[in-house]
Short mmCIF file of C-alpha atoms in Angstrom, two decimals:
data_model
loop_
_atom_site.label_atom_id
_atom_site.label_comp_id
_atom_site.label_asym_id
_atom_site.label_seq_id
_atom_site.Cartn_x
_atom_site.Cartn_y
_atom_site.Cartn_z
CA UNK A 22 13.06 -11.35 28.01
CA UNK A 23 10.06 -10.00 26.18
CA UNK A 24 9.75 -11.48 22.84
CA UNK A 25 10.45 -7.74 21.23
CA UNK A 26 13.86 -7.44 23.03
CA UNK A 27 14.38 -10.97 22.39
CA UNK A 28 13.55 -10.28 18.25
CA UNK A 29 15.08 -7.06 18.65
CA UNK A 30 18.63 -8.67 19.92
CA UNK A 31 18.99 -11.06 17.11
CA UNK A 32 17.55 -8.31 14.20
CA UNK A 33 20.32 -6.42 15.05
CA UNK A 34 22.76 -9.29 15.03
CA UNK A 35 21.74 -10.44 11.78
CA UNK A 36 20.92 -14.57 13.10
CA UNK A 37 18.69 -15.17 10.54
CA UNK A 38 18.48 -18.55 12.04
CA UNK A 39 17.46 -18.18 14.74
CA UNK A 40 13.96 -16.61 14.58
CA UNK A 41 11.87 -19.26 13.58
CA UNK A 42 10.34 -19.26 10.39
CA UNK A 43 6.66 -19.39 9.89
CA UNK A 44 4.71 -22.28 11.33
CA UNK A 45 1.59 -21.61 8.66
CA UNK A 46 3.33 -21.54 5.46
CA UNK A 47 -0.01 -22.35 3.50
CA UNK A 48 -2.51 -19.55 4.88
CA UNK A 49 -3.23 -17.23 2.41
CA UNK A 50 -1.18 -13.53 3.55
CA UNK A 51 -0.07 -10.30 1.58
CA UNK A 52 -2.12 -7.51 0.36
CA UNK A 53 -5.82 -8.44 -0.59
CA UNK A 54 -7.37 -4.63 -1.76
CA UNK A 55 -8.95 -4.31 -4.98
CA UNK A 56 -10.40 -2.43 -7.20
CA UNK A 57 -14.57 -3.06 -6.96
CA UNK A 58 -16.42 -4.79 -10.36
CA UNK A 59 -18.90 -2.06 -9.59
CA UNK A 60 -17.98 1.46 -7.91
CA UNK A 61 -16.95 0.75 -4.29
CA UNK A 62 -14.06 -1.10 -2.92
CA UNK A 63 -13.63 -4.51 -1.85
CA UNK A 64 -11.26 -7.23 -0.10
CA UNK A 65 -10.72 -10.48 -1.46
CA UNK A 66 -8.03 -12.87 0.52
CA UNK A 67 -5.37 -13.71 -1.76
CA UNK A 68 -5.39 -17.38 -3.48
CA UNK A 69 -3.51 -20.19 -1.08
CA UNK A 70 -0.61 -21.66 -1.87
CA UNK A 71 2.48 -23.39 -1.02
CA UNK A 72 5.60 -21.97 -0.34
CA UNK A 73 8.12 -22.28 -3.24
CA UNK A 74 11.71 -21.97 -3.81
CA UNK A 75 13.15 -18.74 -3.47
CA UNK A 76 14.18 -17.11 -6.91
CA UNK A 77 17.23 -18.68 -7.81
CA UNK A 78 18.50 -14.64 -8.57
CA UNK A 79 18.39 -14.00 -4.98
CA UNK A 80 21.85 -13.44 -3.16
CA UNK A 81 21.08 -13.41 0.52
CA UNK A 82 22.83 -11.76 3.51
CA UNK A 83 23.23 -11.12 6.88
CA UNK A 84 20.62 -8.26 8.01
CA UNK A 85 22.50 -5.26 8.99
CA UNK A 86 21.61 -1.56 9.47
CA UNK A 87 22.20 -0.04 5.90
CA UNK A 88 22.51 3.92 4.82
CA UNK A 89 22.08 3.45 1.43
CA UNK A 90 18.74 3.99 -0.86
CA UNK A 91 16.71 7.28 -0.12
CA UNK A 92 17.87 7.55 3.77
CA UNK A 93 18.74 10.92 5.01
CA UNK A 94 15.62 12.64 3.05
CA UNK A 95 13.61 11.98 5.94
CA UNK A 96 10.80 9.49 6.48
CA UNK A 97 8.05 8.50 3.64
CA UNK A 98 4.39 8.83 4.72
CA UNK A 99 2.52 7.44 1.90
CA UNK A 100 -1.68 6.57 1.66
CA UNK A 101 -3.72 5.02 -0.74
CA UNK A 102 -6.69 6.44 -2.05
CA UNK A 103 -9.20 4.33 -4.25
CA UNK A 104 -10.98 6.48 -7.17
CA UNK A 105 -14.35 4.58 -5.61
CA UNK A 106 -14.60 6.62 -2.80
CA UNK A 107 -16.35 9.52 -3.68
CA UNK A 108 -19.48 6.64 -4.61
CA UNK A 109 -20.82 4.99 -1.10
CA UNK A 110 -18.04 6.32 1.29
CA UNK A 111 -18.41 10.02 -0.06
CA UNK A 112 -14.96 10.83 0.66
CA UNK A 113 -13.67 13.02 -1.60
CA UNK A 114 -9.46 14.06 -2.59
CA UNK A 115 -10.36 17.66 -1.14
CA UNK A 116 -11.12 15.72 2.38
CA UNK A 117 -7.54 13.65 2.87
CA UNK A 118 -5.50 15.84 5.15
CA UNK A 119 -2.59 15.81 3.13
CA UNK A 120 0.09 17.78 4.73
CA UNK A 121 0.19 14.32 6.69
CA UNK A 122 1.45 13.13 3.83
CA UNK A 123 4.85 12.44 1.29
CA UNK A 124 3.06 10.44 -1.55
CA UNK A 125 -0.67 9.26 -2.11
CA UNK A 126 -1.39 6.38 -4.57
CA UNK A 127 -4.61 6.75 -7.01
CA UNK A 128 -5.40 3.03 -7.31
CA UNK A 129 -6.01 1.25 -9.64
CA UNK A 130 -5.82 1.77 -13.12
CA UNK A 131 -6.34 -2.16 -15.33
CA UNK A 132 -4.79 -3.07 -18.00
CA UNK A 133 -5.75 -4.91 -21.64
CA UNK A 134 -4.71 -8.56 -21.35
CA UNK A 135 -5.29 -9.00 -25.17
CA UNK A 136 -3.26 -5.75 -25.96
CA UNK A 137 -1.24 -4.75 -22.82
CA UNK A 138 -2.42 -1.48 -22.54
CA UNK A 139 -3.16 0.67 -18.80
CA UNK A 140 -5.92 1.99 -18.92
CA UNK A 141 -7.97 4.20 -16.47
CA UNK A 142 -10.57 2.13 -14.45
CA UNK A 143 -13.57 4.90 -13.92
CA UNK A 144 -13.41 7.95 -16.42
CA UNK A 145 -16.27 9.34 -14.82
CA UNK A 146 -14.37 9.46 -11.19
CA UNK A 147 -10.70 9.89 -12.75
CA UNK A 148 -11.26 12.61 -15.33
CA UNK A 149 -14.96 13.76 -16.09
CA UNK A 150 -16.28 13.96 -12.31
CA UNK A 151 -17.55 17.62 -11.27
CA UNK A 152 -15.93 18.69 -8.35
CA UNK A 153 -17.59 22.15 -6.73
CA UNK A 154 -16.45 24.85 -8.82
CA UNK A 155 -16.11 22.96 -11.42
CA UNK A 156 -17.64 23.89 -15.02
CA UNK A 157 -17.58 23.36 -19.17
CA UNK A 158 -15.24 24.60 -20.71
CA UNK A 159 -15.49 26.66 -24.31
CA UNK A 160 -12.30 25.04 -25.83
CA UNK A 161 -12.19 22.19 -28.42
CA UNK A 162 -9.06 21.16 -26.77
CA UNK A 163 -9.85 18.18 -24.04
CA UNK A 164 -10.08 19.66 -20.35
CA UNK A 165 -9.29 17.45 -17.35
CA UNK A 166 -11.52 17.21 -14.07
CA UNK A 167 -12.54 14.75 -11.31
CA UNK A 168 -10.40 12.95 -9.30
CA UNK A 169 -7.28 13.88 -11.08
CA UNK A 170 -8.08 17.65 -11.19
CA UNK A 171 -8.53 17.23 -7.20
CA UNK A 172 -4.61 15.72 -7.21
CA UNK A 173 -2.88 18.19 -9.14
CA UNK A 174 -4.43 20.82 -7.75
CA UNK A 175 -3.35 19.40 -4.27
CA UNK A 176 -0.06 19.15 -5.65
CA UNK A 177 0.01 22.85 -6.22
CA UNK A 178 -1.13 24.00 -3.00
CA UNK A 179 1.13 20.71 -1.15
CA UNK A 180 4.79 21.32 -3.34
CA UNK A 181 5.90 18.25 -0.71
CA UNK A 182 2.99 15.82 -1.88
CA UNK A 183 3.95 13.09 -4.94
CA UNK A 184 1.24 11.27 -7.23
CA UNK A 185 1.31 7.82 -8.38
CA UNK A 186 -1.10 5.85 -10.27
CA UNK A 187 -1.37 2.06 -8.90
CA UNK A 188 -1.77 -0.21 -11.50
CA UNK A 189 -3.58 -3.85 -10.73
CA UNK A 190 -4.66 -4.31 -7.39
CA UNK A 191 -6.19 -7.62 -6.40
CA UNK A 192 -8.83 -7.86 -9.14
CA UNK A 193 -7.12 -6.45 -12.17
CA UNK A 194 -4.21 -8.30 -11.23
CA UNK A 195 -5.63 -11.93 -13.88
CA UNK A 196 -5.21 -9.64 -16.90
CA UNK A 197 -1.68 -9.32 -15.81
CA UNK A 198 -0.70 -12.80 -16.92
CA UNK A 199 -0.97 -12.85 -20.29
CA UNK A 200 0.69 -9.28 -20.65
CA UNK A 201 4.54 -10.66 -18.34
CA UNK A 202 4.41 -12.81 -20.45
CA UNK A 203 5.09 -11.40 -24.00
CA UNK A 204 6.93 -8.84 -25.00
CA UNK A 205 5.49 -6.90 -27.04
CA UNK A 206 2.57 -6.57 -24.44
CA UNK A 207 4.96 -5.15 -22.06
CA UNK A 208 6.01 -2.98 -24.09
CA UNK A 209 2.14 -1.68 -24.65
CA UNK A 210 1.49 -1.46 -21.45
CA UNK A 211 5.03 0.15 -20.52
CA UNK A 212 4.44 3.25 -23.10
CA UNK A 213 0.73 3.21 -22.43
CA UNK A 214 1.59 3.50 -18.73
CA UNK A 215 4.11 6.34 -18.95
CA UNK A 216 1.59 8.43 -21.05
CA UNK A 217 -1.04 8.18 -18.52
CA UNK A 218 1.57 9.86 -16.45
CA UNK A 219 2.26 13.32 -18.13
CA UNK A 220 -1.41 13.00 -19.09
CA UNK A 221 -2.35 12.79 -15.76
CA UNK A 222 -0.29 15.01 -14.37
CA UNK A 223 1.10 12.23 -11.59
CA UNK A 224 4.89 11.70 -10.26
CA UNK A 225 5.01 7.95 -10.94
CA UNK A 226 3.73 5.18 -11.06
CA UNK A 227 3.40 1.82 -8.59
CA UNK A 228 2.36 -1.96 -9.48
CA UNK A 229 0.49 -3.97 -7.65
CA UNK A 230 0.37 -7.60 -9.21
CA UNK A 231 -0.78 -10.11 -6.76
CA UNK A 232 1.28 -12.17 -7.12
CA UNK A 233 4.00 -13.37 -8.87
CA UNK A 234 2.94 -16.91 -9.23
CA UNK A 235 7.19 -19.05 -10.65
CA UNK A 236 10.72 -18.29 -11.77
CA UNK A 237 9.74 -16.71 -15.06
CA UNK A 238 6.73 -14.04 -13.76
CA UNK A 239 9.73 -12.86 -11.64
CA UNK A 240 12.10 -12.45 -14.40
CA UNK A 241 9.41 -11.00 -16.51
CA UNK A 242 8.98 -8.62 -13.30
CA UNK A 243 11.90 -7.49 -13.09
CA UNK A 244 12.04 -6.88 -17.02
CA UNK A 245 8.93 -4.80 -16.73
CA UNK A 246 10.55 -3.04 -14.18
CA UNK A 247 13.78 -1.74 -15.61
CA UNK A 248 12.14 -0.92 -18.97
CA UNK A 249 9.06 1.28 -17.25
CA UNK A 250 11.91 2.94 -15.52
CA UNK A 251 14.04 3.90 -19.02
CA UNK A 252 10.43 5.29 -19.75
CA UNK A 253 10.17 7.67 -17.24
CA UNK A 254 14.09 8.72 -16.57
CA UNK A 255 13.14 9.72 -20.37
CA UNK A 256 10.67 12.53 -19.31
CA UNK A 257 11.33 15.69 -19.32
CA UNK A 258 12.55 17.01 -15.74
CA UNK A 259 13.51 20.10 -14.41
CA UNK A 260 16.29 20.39 -12.14
CA UNK A 261 14.49 21.14 -9.16
CA UNK A 262 12.22 17.81 -9.10
CA UNK A 263 12.91 14.49 -8.38
CA UNK A 264 12.80 11.86 -10.92
CA UNK A 265 9.94 10.49 -11.91
CA UNK A 266 8.81 7.96 -9.04
CA UNK A 267 8.57 3.72 -9.27
CA UNK A 268 6.87 2.14 -6.61
CA UNK A 269 5.47 -1.61 -6.06
CA UNK A 270 3.52 -3.12 -3.52
CA UNK A 271 5.16 -6.14 -2.16
CA UNK A 272 3.69 -8.95 -0.40
CA UNK A 273 4.81 -10.13 3.78
CA UNK A 274 3.54 -13.71 2.49
CA UNK A 275 6.51 -16.60 2.11
CA UNK A 276 4.76 -18.33 -0.54
CA UNK A 277 4.58 -14.97 -2.46
CA UNK A 278 8.33 -12.38 -1.91
CA UNK A 279 9.99 -16.39 -2.06
CA UNK A 280 9.06 -16.37 -5.62
CA UNK A 281 10.36 -12.52 -6.57
CA UNK A 282 14.02 -11.30 -7.44
CA UNK A 283 14.02 -8.93 -4.63
CA UNK A 284 17.28 -7.57 -5.69
CA UNK A 285 16.57 -7.45 -9.32
CA UNK A 286 13.68 -5.69 -8.65
CA UNK A 287 15.34 -3.38 -5.73
CA UNK A 288 17.09 -2.01 -9.05
CA UNK A 289 14.42 -0.19 -10.95
CA UNK A 290 12.14 1.10 -7.71
CA UNK A 291 12.52 4.06 -6.23
CA UNK A 292 10.90 2.51 -3.26
CA UNK A 293 8.94 -0.77 -1.38
CA UNK A 294 4.78 -0.62 -0.24
CA UNK A 295 5.79 -3.63 2.19
CA UNK A 296 1.82 -4.63 2.88
CA UNK A 297 1.74 -5.44 5.96
CA UNK A 298 -1.68 -6.20 6.65
CA UNK A 299 -4.45 -8.90 6.05
CA UNK A 300 -2.60 -12.48 7.49
CA UNK A 301 -6.10 -13.42 8.79
CA UNK A 302 -9.30 -12.70 8.06
CA UNK A 303 -12.79 -14.71 7.20
CA UNK A 304 -11.35 -17.76 4.91
CA UNK A 305 -9.32 -18.40 8.72
CA UNK A 306 -10.82 -21.38 10.57
CA UNK A 307 -9.38 -20.09 14.48
CA UNK A 308 -8.90 -15.93 15.51
CA UNK A 309 -5.88 -13.77 14.61
CA UNK A 310 -4.19 -11.16 14.50
CA UNK A 311 -4.01 -9.44 11.38
CA UNK A 312 -1.09 -7.03 11.18
CA UNK A 313 0.93 -7.64 13.85
CA UNK A 314 4.57 -6.66 13.59
CA UNK A 315 6.36 -10.37 15.53
CA UNK A 316 5.31 -13.78 16.32
CA UNK A 317 3.82 -14.56 19.63
CA UNK A 318 6.35 -17.49 20.94
CA UNK A 319 3.57 -18.72 22.93
CA UNK A 320 1.44 -19.00 20.10
CA UNK A 321 2.08 -19.71 16.55
CA UNK A 322 -2.04 -19.94 16.27
CA UNK A 323 -2.89 -16.04 17.25
CA UNK A 324 0.25 -15.07 14.63
CA UNK A 325 0.64 -17.30 11.65
CA UNK A 326 2.31 -14.55 10.27
CA UNK A 327 4.56 -11.25 10.97
CA UNK A 328 5.65 -7.95 9.67
CA UNK A 329 9.51 -8.40 11.01
CA UNK A 330 9.89 -12.09 9.90
CA UNK A 331 9.14 -10.87 6.20
CA UNK A 332 10.60 -8.22 6.63
CA UNK A 333 14.25 -9.59 7.43
CA UNK A 334 13.56 -12.01 4.52
CA UNK A 335 13.99 -8.90 2.36
CA UNK A 336 16.78 -6.74 3.52
CA UNK A 337 18.83 -10.56 3.94
CA UNK A 338 18.44 -10.36 0.17
CA UNK A 339 20.02 -7.18 -0.51
CA UNK A 340 16.89 -4.45 -0.01
CA UNK A 341 17.58 -1.58 1.85
CA UNK A 342 15.64 -0.94 4.93
CA UNK A 343 14.63 3.00 4.27
CA UNK A 344 13.58 1.95 1.40
CA UNK A 345 11.14 -0.25 2.59
CA UNK A 346 7.19 1.39 4.09
CA UNK A 347 5.38 -0.72 6.56
CA UNK A 348 2.35 -0.97 5.58
CA UNK A 349 -0.61 -0.53 7.80
CA UNK A 350 -4.20 -1.25 7.67
CA UNK A 351 -6.67 1.61 8.43
CA UNK A 352 -9.82 -0.87 8.70
CA UNK A 353 -10.31 -3.86 11.01
CA UNK A 354 -11.32 -7.75 10.47
CA UNK A 355 -13.44 -9.19 12.68
CA UNK A 356 -15.02 -12.33 14.41
CA UNK A 357 -18.20 -13.59 14.93
CA UNK A 358 -19.03 -16.36 17.53
CA UNK A 359 -16.32 -16.69 18.61
CA UNK A 360 -14.82 -16.98 22.21
CA UNK A 361 -11.55 -14.84 22.16
CA UNK A 362 -8.80 -14.49 20.57
CA UNK A 363 -7.07 -18.32 19.22
CA UNK A 364 -10.22 -19.66 19.18
CA UNK A 365 -13.31 -20.97 16.37
CA UNK A 366 -15.12 -18.03 15.38
CA UNK A 367 -18.16 -18.53 12.44
CA UNK A 368 -18.93 -15.31 10.05
CA UNK A 369 -21.22 -17.45 8.57
CA UNK A 370 -24.41 -15.29 8.71
CA UNK A 371 -22.76 -12.11 10.20
CA UNK A 372 -23.83 -9.36 7.45
CA UNK A 373 -22.08 -6.41 9.42
CA UNK A 374 -19.22 -3.98 8.03
CA UNK A 375 -18.42 -0.49 6.96
CA UNK A 376 -19.01 -0.92 2.90
CA UNK A 377 -17.03 -3.96 1.05
CA UNK A 378 -16.86 -6.93 2.55
CA UNK A 379 -18.70 -8.07 5.52
CA UNK A 380 -17.01 -8.17 8.54
CA UNK A 381 -14.11 -5.73 7.17
CA UNK A 382 -14.43 -2.11 9.55
CA UNK A 383 -13.13 1.00 8.38
CA UNK A 384 -11.32 1.97 11.72
CA UNK A 385 -13.52 5.07 11.26
CA UNK A 386 -16.28 3.13 12.28
CA UNK A 387 -15.08 1.07 14.81
CA UNK A 388 -16.85 1.00 17.71
CA UNK A 389 -15.78 -0.53 20.61
CA UNK A 390 -17.53 -3.06 22.99
CA UNK A 391 -16.07 -4.95 25.32
CA UNK A 392 -12.32 -4.61 26.17
CA UNK A 393 -10.02 -3.10 24.19
CA UNK A 394 -6.34 -4.95 24.38
CA UNK A 395 -2.81 -4.30 23.30
CA UNK A 396 -0.16 -6.93 23.09
CA UNK A 397 3.07 -4.38 22.68
CA UNK A 398 5.69 -7.56 22.74
CA UNK A 399 3.96 -8.38 19.28
CA UNK A 400 3.04 -5.13 17.79
CA UNK A 401 -0.71 -6.14 17.70
CA UNK A 402 -4.11 -4.77 19.06
CA UNK A 403 -7.60 -6.13 19.38
CA UNK A 404 -10.77 -5.58 20.61
CA UNK A 405 -13.44 -8.70 22.34
CA UNK A 406 -16.96 -8.18 23.45
CA UNK A 407 -17.83 -11.16 25.36
CA UNK A 408 -21.59 -10.24 25.13
CA UNK A 409 -21.84 -10.57 21.29
CA UNK A 410 -19.00 -12.55 21.20
CA UNK A 411 -17.58 -10.38 18.67
CA UNK A 412 -13.72 -9.85 17.87
CA UNK A 413 -12.01 -7.49 15.80
CA UNK A 414 -8.34 -7.23 14.22
CA UNK A 415 -7.21 -4.28 14.30
CA UNK A 416 -4.48 -1.06 14.83
CA UNK A 417 -5.66 1.74 17.40
CA UNK A 418 -3.68 4.32 18.31
CA UNK A 419 -1.23 2.78 20.77
CA UNK A 420 -0.39 0.29 17.58
CA UNK A 421 0.20 2.16 15.26
CA UNK A 422 2.28 4.30 17.55
CA UNK A 423 4.05 1.02 18.68
CA UNK A 424 4.96 0.66 14.25
CA UNK A 425 6.08 4.28 14.09
CA UNK A 426 8.50 3.51 16.98
CA UNK A 427 10.03 -0.14 14.81
CA UNK A 428 9.56 2.25 11.66
CA UNK A 429 11.99 4.65 13.58
CA UNK A 430 14.32 2.48 15.32
CA UNK A 431 14.81 -0.25 12.48
CA UNK A 432 15.12 2.81 9.61
CA UNK A 433 12.64 1.69 7.60
CA UNK A 434 11.49 4.15 4.68
CA UNK A 435 8.43 4.80 6.33
CA UNK A 436 4.57 4.11 7.05
CA UNK A 437 2.08 3.61 4.52
CA UNK A 438 -1.30 3.05 4.66
CA UNK A 439 -4.78 1.22 2.99
CA UNK A 440 -6.72 3.51 2.39
CA UNK A 441 -7.25 6.65 3.88
CA UNK A 442 -10.40 7.19 3.28
CA UNK A 443 -10.93 4.70 6.22
CA UNK A 444 -9.00 6.72 8.55
CA UNK A 445 -11.08 8.95 11.47
CA UNK A 446 -10.01 12.98 11.54
CA UNK A 447 -7.84 15.12 13.11
CA UNK A 448 -6.27 13.85 16.22
CA UNK A 449 -7.85 11.09 16.72
CA UNK A 450 -6.29 9.93 13.27
CA UNK A 451 -3.53 6.91 12.40
CA UNK A 452 -1.89 8.20 10.20
CA UNK A 453 -1.37 11.39 12.15
CA UNK A 454 -0.38 9.98 15.34
CA UNK A 455 2.11 7.71 13.46
CA UNK A 456 3.09 11.04 12.41
CA UNK A 457 3.65 12.84 15.18
CA UNK A 458 6.11 9.60 16.63
CA UNK A 459 8.28 10.11 13.32
CA UNK A 460 8.46 13.98 14.76
CA UNK A 461 5.80 15.70 12.36
CA UNK A 462 5.86 17.57 9.10
CA UNK A 463 9.72 18.46 9.53
CA UNK A 464 10.45 14.72 9.52
CA UNK A 465 9.22 13.88 6.51
CA UNK A 466 10.55 13.16 2.90
CA UNK A 467 10.49 17.18 1.38
CA UNK A 468 11.73 16.52 -2.63
CA UNK A 469 9.43 18.44 -4.79
CA UNK A 470 6.73 17.17 -6.98
CA UNK A 471 6.38 17.95 -10.44
CA UNK A 472 3.93 20.45 -11.87
CA UNK A 473 5.33 21.12 -15.55
CA UNK A 474 3.80 18.82 -18.03
CA UNK A 475 4.33 20.67 -21.56
CA UNK A 476 2.58 17.66 -23.68
CA UNK A 477 -0.43 16.06 -21.70
CA UNK A 478 -3.35 15.71 -23.67
CA UNK A 479 -5.48 17.54 -21.70
CA UNK A 480 -5.02 21.57 -22.16
CA UNK A 481 -5.74 22.75 -18.45
CA UNK A 482 -3.61 20.40 -17.49
CA UNK A 483 -0.94 22.05 -19.53
CA UNK A 484 -1.23 25.97 -18.02
CA UNK A 485 -1.40 23.94 -14.87
CA UNK A 486 -5.02 25.86 -14.43
CA UNK A 487 -3.69 29.56 -13.77
CA UNK A 488 -5.99 31.10 -11.26
CA UNK A 489 -7.64 28.13 -9.82
CA UNK A 490 -7.33 26.65 -6.33
CA UNK A 491 -7.87 23.17 -4.78
CA UNK A 492 -12.48 22.93 -4.55
CA UNK A 493 -13.93 23.15 -1.00
CA UNK A 494 -15.64 19.75 -1.01
#
């Protein structure tokens, strides 16, 4: 039988022990996205660590299809956007194909490690940048401009698009360590984060802590989510809109997810954004697939991690599949001086790439020279240029469609992408390919967003920007 058929059978049968565990648990994995120290986004691979025992509160059960959670309301299409995208990439909120998305997550807010206060990381981009048509106000009250004004206008244009503020990311996560450990700082975190939601006209929060490192932190994370959920539920809403959202970016590496109290967190989350990428990269010694769905039964080297194995753990731990979005990369990872997949490489001296990191390519910048290969048995794709001895692991259109089929077949909640500025446009878009495979816009979740923010500090947002449409970039 083909690998996908074997794994599919085991998945449905709930035979967890029959699928091999990851053979290299000490390799890095999970999302390595980070807010930049300066203006653009960068990635760093997660800290290498050995797996630890799973959280004691996790009660594992057999894998089965479920109908709890948010199933039946349509599939989610969740895109992250970085506030640095207006700089080097010159990709603006107004460039986003919002009709292809149900949720847009704005990244990243930071946290003060001494006070626990959550604050915006780039006020110029977030609050003050003038889009075409923006002009100073004569009012003495604060006015909202920048990306966040455009996010609100995007919501007015598309009432089915919900916006969330992502907090932390890989670079800012160390600031969270003392905050998690202190009840006082956690309380400040909650109050300041929720105030940003009501001040900025958002629909919720996304917690991107990379990563929980102990059972004590896991317990404190559940407490934090509980308090955030309670505070968000106190924000007044009308009967036609959904509750304010609370989500989390979650890891794909067993050394990370086995520490989490998954059922404890799940009680308070609206859904999970599973980071199904960065399974390999420049930190490795051998080329491997960076976002494969299944493990390769013939080569442990090329698939040290897999989305399917990680998702089995989540579901067996009590998280309904419909509450998990499968994360997909809109970038590729390059390997220089190599003879192919599963072979040694040497990236030293190789400085090519799009913007953020050597040998990391935005999907829209990928120029494929050589042979492009699909590996449908494991849900992976890559290109190899034998002349230049250069390999790139990335999702092409066929593999993105394969992942969409996987989402539908196993009744996951939808798809998530890091990050939207890296995609191609129109018919070449991977986001569009996945949504089309889902069944198009009618297949997507369609709850209404929030537009009423009577307690915002910004006068123009309180009034709902009357008569103002989305800027043209």
